[in-house]
Coordinates of C-alpha atoms (C1' of nucleotides) in Angstrom, one line a residue:
Chain A
M200 CA 0.0 0.0 0.0
S201 CA 2.3 2.7 1.3
P202 CA 5.0 3.5 -1.3
I203 CA 7.6 3.3 1.4
G204 CA 8.3 -0.1 2.7
K205 CA 10.2 0.8 5.9
T206 CA 9.0 0.0 9.3
R207 CA 9.2 3.7 10.3
P208 CA 7.4 5.3 7.3
T209 CA 7.3 9.0 7.0
G210 CA 10.2 9.5 9.3
R211 CA 9.9 13.2 9.9
D212 CA 6.8 14.0 12.0
R213 CA 5.0 10.8 12.4
L214 CA 3.7 11.9 15.8
R215 CA 1.4 14.5 14.3
D216 CA -1.4 12.0 14.0
S217 CA -1.3 10.9 17.6
V218 CA -4.1 11.7 19.9
L219 CA -2.0 14.3 21.6
A220 CA -1.9 16.4 18.4
G221 CA -5.6 17.1 18.9
D222 CA -5.1 18.2 22.5
L223 CA -5.5 21.9 22.8
S224 CA -3.2 22.2 25.8
F225 CA -0.4 20.5 23.8
L226 CA -1.0 22.7 20.7
L227 CA -0.9 25.8 22.9
A228 CA 2.3 24.7 24.6
R229 CA 4.0 23.9 21.4
A230 CA 2.8 27.0 19.6
N231 CA 3.9 29.1 22.6
A232 CA 7.3 27.4 22.7
L233 CA 8.0 28.2 19.1
T234 CA 6.7 31.7 19.3
L235 CA 8.5 32.5 22.4
A236 CA 11.8 31.2 21.0
A237 CA 11.3 33.3 17.9
A238 CA 10.4 36.4 19.9
N239 CA 13.4 36.0 22.2
A240 CA 15.7 35.6 19.3
A241 CA 14.4 38.7 17.7
L242 CA 14.4 40.8 20.9
A243 CA 17.9 39.8 21.9
E244 CA 19.2 42.4 19.4
H245 CA 17.6 45.0 21.8
G246 CA 18.8 43.4 25.0
L247 CA 15.3 42.3 25.7
K248 CA 13.4 39.0 26.2
A249 CA 9.7 38.4 25.9
R250 CA 9.2 39.1 29.5
S251 CA 11.1 42.4 29.7
Y252 CA 9.6 43.4 26.4
S253 CA 6.1 42.9 27.9
V254 CA 6.9 45.0 31.0
L255 CA 8.4 47.7 28.8
A256 CA 5.4 47.7 26.5
L257 CA 3.1 48.3 29.4
A258 CA 5.2 51.0 30.9
A259 CA 5.5 52.7 27.5
D260 CA 1.8 52.5 27.0
D261 CA 1.0 55.1 29.7
V262 CA -1.3 52.8 31.4
R263 CA 0.8 53.3 34.6
P264 CA 0.6 49.7 35.9
T265 CA 1.6 48.9 39.4
Q266 CA 3.9 46.0 39.9
R267 CA 1.1 43.9 41.3
E268 CA -1.0 44.5 38.2
L269 CA 2.0 43.6 36.1
A270 CA 2.4 40.3 38.0
E271 CA -1.3 39.5 37.7
F272 CA -1.4 40.4 34.0
L273 CA 1.8 38.6 33.0
R274 CA 1.1 35.6 35.3
L275 CA 4.2 36.1 37.3
D276 CA 5.1 36.0 41.0
P277 CA 5.5 39.6 42.3
S278 CA 9.1 38.8 43.2
Q279 CA 9.8 38.1 39.5
V280 CA 8.4 41.5 38.6
V281 CA 10.9 43.0 41.1
A282 CA 13.8 41.5 39.2
L283 CA 12.4 42.4 35.8
V284 CA 11.8 46.0 36.8
D285 CA 15.2 46.2 38.5
G286 CA 16.8 45.2 35.2
L287 CA 14.9 47.8 33.1
E288 CA 15.4 50.5 35.7
K289 CA 19.1 49.9 35.8
R290 CA 19.1 50.5 32.1
Q291 CA 17.1 53.7 32.6
L292 CA 14.3 52.4 30.4
V293 CA 11.7 52.6 33.1
E294 CA 11.1 54.4 36.3
R295 CA 9.4 53.4 39.5
R296 CA 7.1 56.2 40.8
T297 CA 5.3 55.6 44.1
D298 CA 1.7 55.9 43.4
P299 CA 0.4 59.1 45.1
A300 CA -3.0 57.4 45.6
D301 CA -1.4 54.4 47.4
R302 CA 2.1 54.9 48.7
R303 CA 2.7 51.2 49.0
A304 CA 2.5 50.7 45.3
N305 CA 4.9 51.6 42.5
V306 CA 3.7 52.7 39.2
L307 CA 5.8 52.0 36.2
V308 CA 6.6 54.7 33.6
A309 CA 8.8 54.4 30.6
T310 CA 11.6 57.0 30.2
D311 CA 12.1 58.6 26.8
A312 CA 14.9 56.1 26.1
G313 CA 12.5 53.3 27.1
R314 CA 9.9 54.5 24.7
A315 CA 12.5 54.8 21.9
L316 CA 13.8 51.3 22.6
F317 CA 10.3 49.9 22.8
A318 CA 9.4 51.5 19.4
R319 CA 12.4 49.7 17.8
A320 CA 11.7 46.4 19.6
Q321 CA 8.1 46.6 18.6
E322 CA 9.2 46.6 15.0
S323 CA 11.2 43.4 15.5
A324 CA 8.3 41.8 17.4
R325 CA 5.8 42.7 14.6
A326 CA 8.2 41.3 12.0
V327 CA 8.4 38.0 13.9
E328 CA 4.7 37.8 14.4
L329 CA 4.1 38.3 10.7
G330 CA 6.7 35.6 9.9
L331 CA 5.0 33.2 12.1
L332 CA 1.6 33.9 10.7
A333 CA 2.7 33.6 7.1
A334 CA 0.3 30.8 6.6
V335 CA -2.6 32.6 8.2
T336 CA -4.9 35.2 6.5
P337 CA -5.4 38.5 8.2
E338 CA -9.0 37.6 9.1
D339 CA -7.9 34.4 10.6
H340 CA -5.1 36.2 12.4
E341 CA -7.8 38.4 14.1
R342 CA -10.0 35.4 14.7
L343 CA -7.1 33.6 16.4
A344 CA -6.4 36.6 18.6
Q345 CA -10.1 36.7 19.6
L346 CA -10.2 33.0 20.5
L347 CA -7.0 33.2 22.5
R348 CA -8.4 36.2 24.4
L349 CA -11.2 33.9 25.5
L350 CA -8.7 31.5 27.0
A351 CA -6.4 34.2 28.3
F352 CA -9.1 36.2 30.0
P353 CA -11.8 34.0 31.2
E354 CA -14.7 35.9 32.7
Chain B
M128 CA -18.2 60.9 32.0
S129 CA -17.1 57.7 33.6
P130 CA -19.4 56.9 36.5
I131 CA -16.4 56.3 38.7
G132 CA -14.5 59.3 39.8
K133 CA -11.4 57.6 41.0
T134 CA -8.0 58.1 39.4
R135 CA -7.7 54.3 38.8
P136 CA -11.0 53.7 37.2
T137 CA -12.0 50.2 36.4
G138 CA -9.6 48.7 38.9
R139 CA -9.7 45.1 37.9
D140 CA -8.1 44.5 34.5
R141 CA -7.2 47.9 33.2
L142 CA -4.3 46.5 31.3
R143 CA -6.5 44.7 28.9
D144 CA -6.7 47.6 26.5
S145 CA -2.9 48.1 26.3
V146 CA -1.1 47.4 23.1
L147 CA 0.3 44.3 24.6
A148 CA -3.1 42.7 24.8
G149 CA -3.2 42.7 20.9
D150 CA 0.2 40.9 20.8
L151 CA -0.2 37.3 19.7
S152 CA 2.9 36.2 21.6
F153 CA 1.5 37.6 24.8
L154 CA -1.9 36.1 24.3
L155 CA -0.4 32.7 23.6
A156 CA 1.9 33.0 26.6
R157 CA -1.0 33.9 28.9
A158 CA -3.4 31.4 27.5
N159 CA -0.8 28.8 27.8
A160 CA 0.1 29.7 31.4
L161 CA -3.6 29.4 32.5
T162 CA -4.2 26.3 30.6
L163 CA -1.0 24.6 31.8
A164 CA -1.9 25.5 35.4
A165 CA -5.3 24.0 35.1
A166 CA -4.0 20.9 33.4
N167 CA -1.4 20.3 36.0
A168 CA -3.9 20.8 38.8
A169 CA -6.2 18.2 37.2
L170 CA -3.5 15.7 36.4
A171 CA -1.9 15.9 39.9
E172 CA -4.6 13.5 41.0
H173 CA -3.0 10.9 38.8
G174 CA 0.5 11.8 39.8
L175 CA 1.1 13.4 36.4
K176 CA 1.9 16.8 35.0
A177 CA 1.3 18.1 31.5
R178 CA 4.8 16.9 30.5
S179 CA 4.5 13.4 31.8
Y180 CA 1.0 13.2 30.5
S181 CA 2.1 14.0 27.0
V182 CA 4.8 11.4 27.1
L183 CA 2.4 8.8 28.4
A184 CA -0.1 9.8 25.7
L185 CA 2.4 9.2 23.0
A186 CA 3.5 5.9 24.5
A187 CA 0.0 4.7 24.9
D188 CA -0.8 5.7 21.3
D189 CA 1.2 2.8 19.9
V190 CA 3.1 5.3 17.7
R191 CA 6.3 3.9 19.3
P192 CA 8.2 7.2 19.4
T193 CA 11.9 7.3 20.1
Q194 CA 13.1 9.6 22.8
R195 CA 14.5 11.9 20.2
E196 CA 11.2 12.2 18.4
L197 CA 9.6 12.9 21.8
A198 CA 12.1 15.7 22.4
E199 CA 11.5 17.2 19.0
F200 CA 7.7 16.9 19.3
L201 CA 7.4 18.3 22.8
R202 CA 10.1 20.9 22.2
L203 CA 12.3 19.6 25.0
D204 CA 16.0 18.9 25.4
P205 CA 16.8 15.2 25.0
S206 CA 18.1 15.2 28.5
Q207 CA 14.7 16.3 29.8
V208 CA 13.1 13.4 28.1
V209 CA 15.5 11.0 29.9
A210 CA 14.2 12.3 33.2
L211 CA 10.6 12.2 32.2
V212 CA 10.9 8.6 30.9
D213 CA 12.8 7.6 34.0
G214 CA 9.9 8.8 36.1
L215 CA 7.3 6.9 34.1
E216 CA 9.4 3.8 33.8
K217 CA 10.0 3.7 37.5
R218 CA 6.3 3.7 38.0
Q219 CA 6.0 0.9 35.4
L220 CA 3.7 2.9 33.2
V221 CA 6.1 2.8 30.3
E222 CA 8.9 0.7 28.9
R223 CA 12.0 1.5 27.0
R224 CA 12.6 -1.0 24.1
T225 CA 15.7 -0.6 22.1
D226 CA 14.6 -0.1 18.5
P227 CA 15.6 -3.2 16.6
A228 CA 16.0 -1.1 13.5
D229 CA 18.5 1.2 15.3
R230 CA 20.0 -0.1 18.5
R231 CA 21.0 3.4 19.6
A232 CA 17.4 4.4 19.9
N233 CA 14.8 3.6 22.5
V234 CA 11.3 3.2 21.5
L235 CA 8.6 4.0 24.2
V236 CA 5.7 1.7 24.8
A237 CA 3.1 2.0 27.5
T238 CA 2.4 -0.9 29.8
D239 CA -1.1 -2.1 30.6
A240 CA -1.0 -0.1 33.8
G241 CA 0.2 2.9 31.7
R242 CA -2.7 2.6 29.3
A243 CA -5.1 2.3 32.1
L244 CA -3.7 5.4 33.9
F245 CA -3.7 7.3 30.7
A246 CA -7.3 6.5 30.0
R247 CA -8.2 7.9 33.4
A248 CA -6.0 10.9 33.1
Q249 CA -7.4 11.6 29.6
E250 CA -10.8 12.0 31.2
S251 CA -9.5 14.6 33.6
A252 CA -7.7 16.4 30.7
R253 CA -10.8 16.4 28.6
A254 CA -12.9 17.8 31.5
V255 CA -10.4 20.6 32.0
E256 CA -10.3 21.4 28.3
L257 CA -14.1 21.6 28.2
G258 CA -14.1 23.9 31.2
L259 CA -11.6 26.2 29.6
L260 CA -13.5 26.3 26.4
A261 CA -16.9 27.0 28.1
A262 CA -17.1 30.3 26.2
V263 CA -16.2 28.8 22.9
T264 CA -18.6 27.1 20.5
P265 CA -17.5 23.6 19.2
E266 CA -16.9 25.0 15.7
D267 CA -14.7 27.7 17.1
H268 CA -13.0 25.1 19.2
E269 CA -12.0 23.2 16.1
R270 CA -11.1 26.4 14.3
L271 CA -8.8 27.4 17.2
A272 CA -7.1 24.0 17.0
Q273 CA -6.6 24.4 13.3
L274 CA -5.1 27.8 13.7
L275 CA -2.8 26.7 16.5
R276 CA -1.7 23.8 14.4
L277 CA -0.4 26.3 11.8
L278 CA 1.7 27.9 14.5
A279 CA 2.7 24.7 16.2
F280 CA 3.7 23.0 12.9
P281 CA 5.0 25.5 10.5
E282 CA 5.8 23.9 7.1
Chain C
dA197 C1' -6.5 54.1 67.3
dC198 C1' -6.2 49.4 66.1
dA199 C1' -6.3 45.0 63.6
dA200 C1' -6.4 43.0 59.3
dA201 C1' -5.2 43.2 54.6
dT202 C1' -2.2 44.7 50.8
dA203 C1' 2.3 46.2 47.9
dA204 C1' 6.9 45.6 47.3
dT205 C1' 11.0 43.4 48.6
dT206 C1' 14.3 39.8 50.1
dG207 C1' 16.2 35.4 50.6
dA208 C1' 15.8 30.4 50.5
dC209 C1' 14.6 26.6 48.0
dA210 C1' 12.8 23.6 44.1
dT211 C1' 12.1 23.0 39.3
dT212 C1' 13.3 23.7 34.6
dT213 C1' 16.3 25.0 30.9
dT214 C1' 20.5 24.8 28.5
dC215 C1' 24.9 23.0 27.3
dA216 C1' 29.0 20.2 26.8
dA217 C1' 31.0 15.7 27.1
dC218 C1' 30.8 10.6 26.7
dG219 C1' 29.9 5.6 25.2
dG220 C1' 27.5 3.0 22.0
dT221 C1' 25.8 2.5 17.3
dC222 C1' 25.0 3.6 12.5
dC223 C1' 26.2 5.0 7.9
dG224 C1' 28.9 6.3 3.8
dT225 C1' 33.2 6.3 1.7
dG226 C1' 37.4 4.6 0.6
Chain D
dC223 C1' 36.0 -4.4 5.6
dA224 C1' 37.6 -0.4 8.3
dC225 C1' 37.4 4.2 9.2
dG226 C1' 35.5 8.8 10.3
dG227 C1' 31.7 11.5 11.1
dA228 C1' 27.1 11.7 12.5
dC229 C1' 23.6 10.4 15.7
dC230 C1' 21.0 8.5 20.2
dG231 C1' 20.6 8.4 24.9
dT232 C1' 22.7 9.6 29.2
dT233 C1' 25.2 12.3 32.7
dG234 C1' 26.4 16.2 35.2
dA235 C1' 26.9 21.1 35.9
dA236 C1' 25.6 25.9 35.4
dA237 C1' 22.1 29.3 34.5
dA238 C1' 17.4 30.8 34.4
dT239 C1' 12.8 30.5 36.3
dG240 C1' 9.3 29.4 39.5
dT241 C1' 7.5 29.1 44.2
dC242 C1' 7.0 30.4 48.9
dA243 C1' 7.5 32.5 53.5
dA244 C1' 8.9 36.4 56.1
dT245 C1' 9.5 41.5 56.5
dT246 C1' 8.5 46.5 56.2
dA247 C1' 5.5 50.2 55.0
dT248 C1' 1.2 51.6 54.1
dT249 C1' -3.8 51.4 53.6
dT250 C1' -8.6 50.2 55.1
dG251 C1' -12.4 49.2 57.9
dT252 C1' -14.2 49.3 62.5

DNA sequence: ACAAATAATTGACATTTTCAACGGTCCGTG
DNA sequence: CACGGACCGTTGAAAATGTCAATTATTTGT
């Protein structure tokens, strides 16, 4: 039947018809792993990783997040946010301002240098994203984002 | 305008309108984090995590993967697969058989106990998946899987 | 004014990731 | 057939991440 007579036929990605390949958790994990690796590779040029890029993005967005909000949003332990912000602050990309409305909290703001770097990094990020989505139409791209939002932000 | 007069209006998830929230990498990361946590919580009952569940799934699927194929498929370092398989083998859920076609390679096969455990774990996994997708219609569920496959298995 | 709750920080510890090196096996070429 | 180079699984160490409890400063409700 099969044109190839070997015991291990297709060789390359035989596992793609396994049950696991239908598992949403697995697909998410694998898609995320590939995407994360690509993003990190592209951001390295700017001295960033996906994590620090995310923090910088939120700081540059004038949404003035507290560290706790950052932790919740990025699904990190608050102590990890401390380290992340330390790194960005040491590079003068970001500033901690104690929230006047709640002096326990720090609000994050990007410096001008931070905004400039973010703008450049965003270009790289966008390029990577487009590369990954080469096989996806713009409508499907948006549809994918919509569906992921449902998973990422359950009501 | 806004009915709330505070400086920090909505309070809860203000960050959801930031630019980052439109970033596919971020949505993937966050969706994956939540999904992974839910999966791990559900699988703990069976002494499994998402990783070991995946390995067991492939072993139980009679696809006879080598450890290298496992590593590639799950996006893990080969040395991580060693540890994973060690764990499952110690619990007699899985066996290493040296591939007769290539004596360097180990092929993974599930034991009867492994198959039985997998069947039970799969139920838990399915339940979790349905819970996470409560807000998604079955058609969209399939569409999401399709789109994720494009990201997870770029040609 | 006080007790309980919350934000950030620190430090300890566990888990995961990443990498280089090694023995055993395979494969193509001479 | 023998050899060199590639490949598989394994080990061990180092780096990065994740998890948690304790601490200080501040807020909030009573």
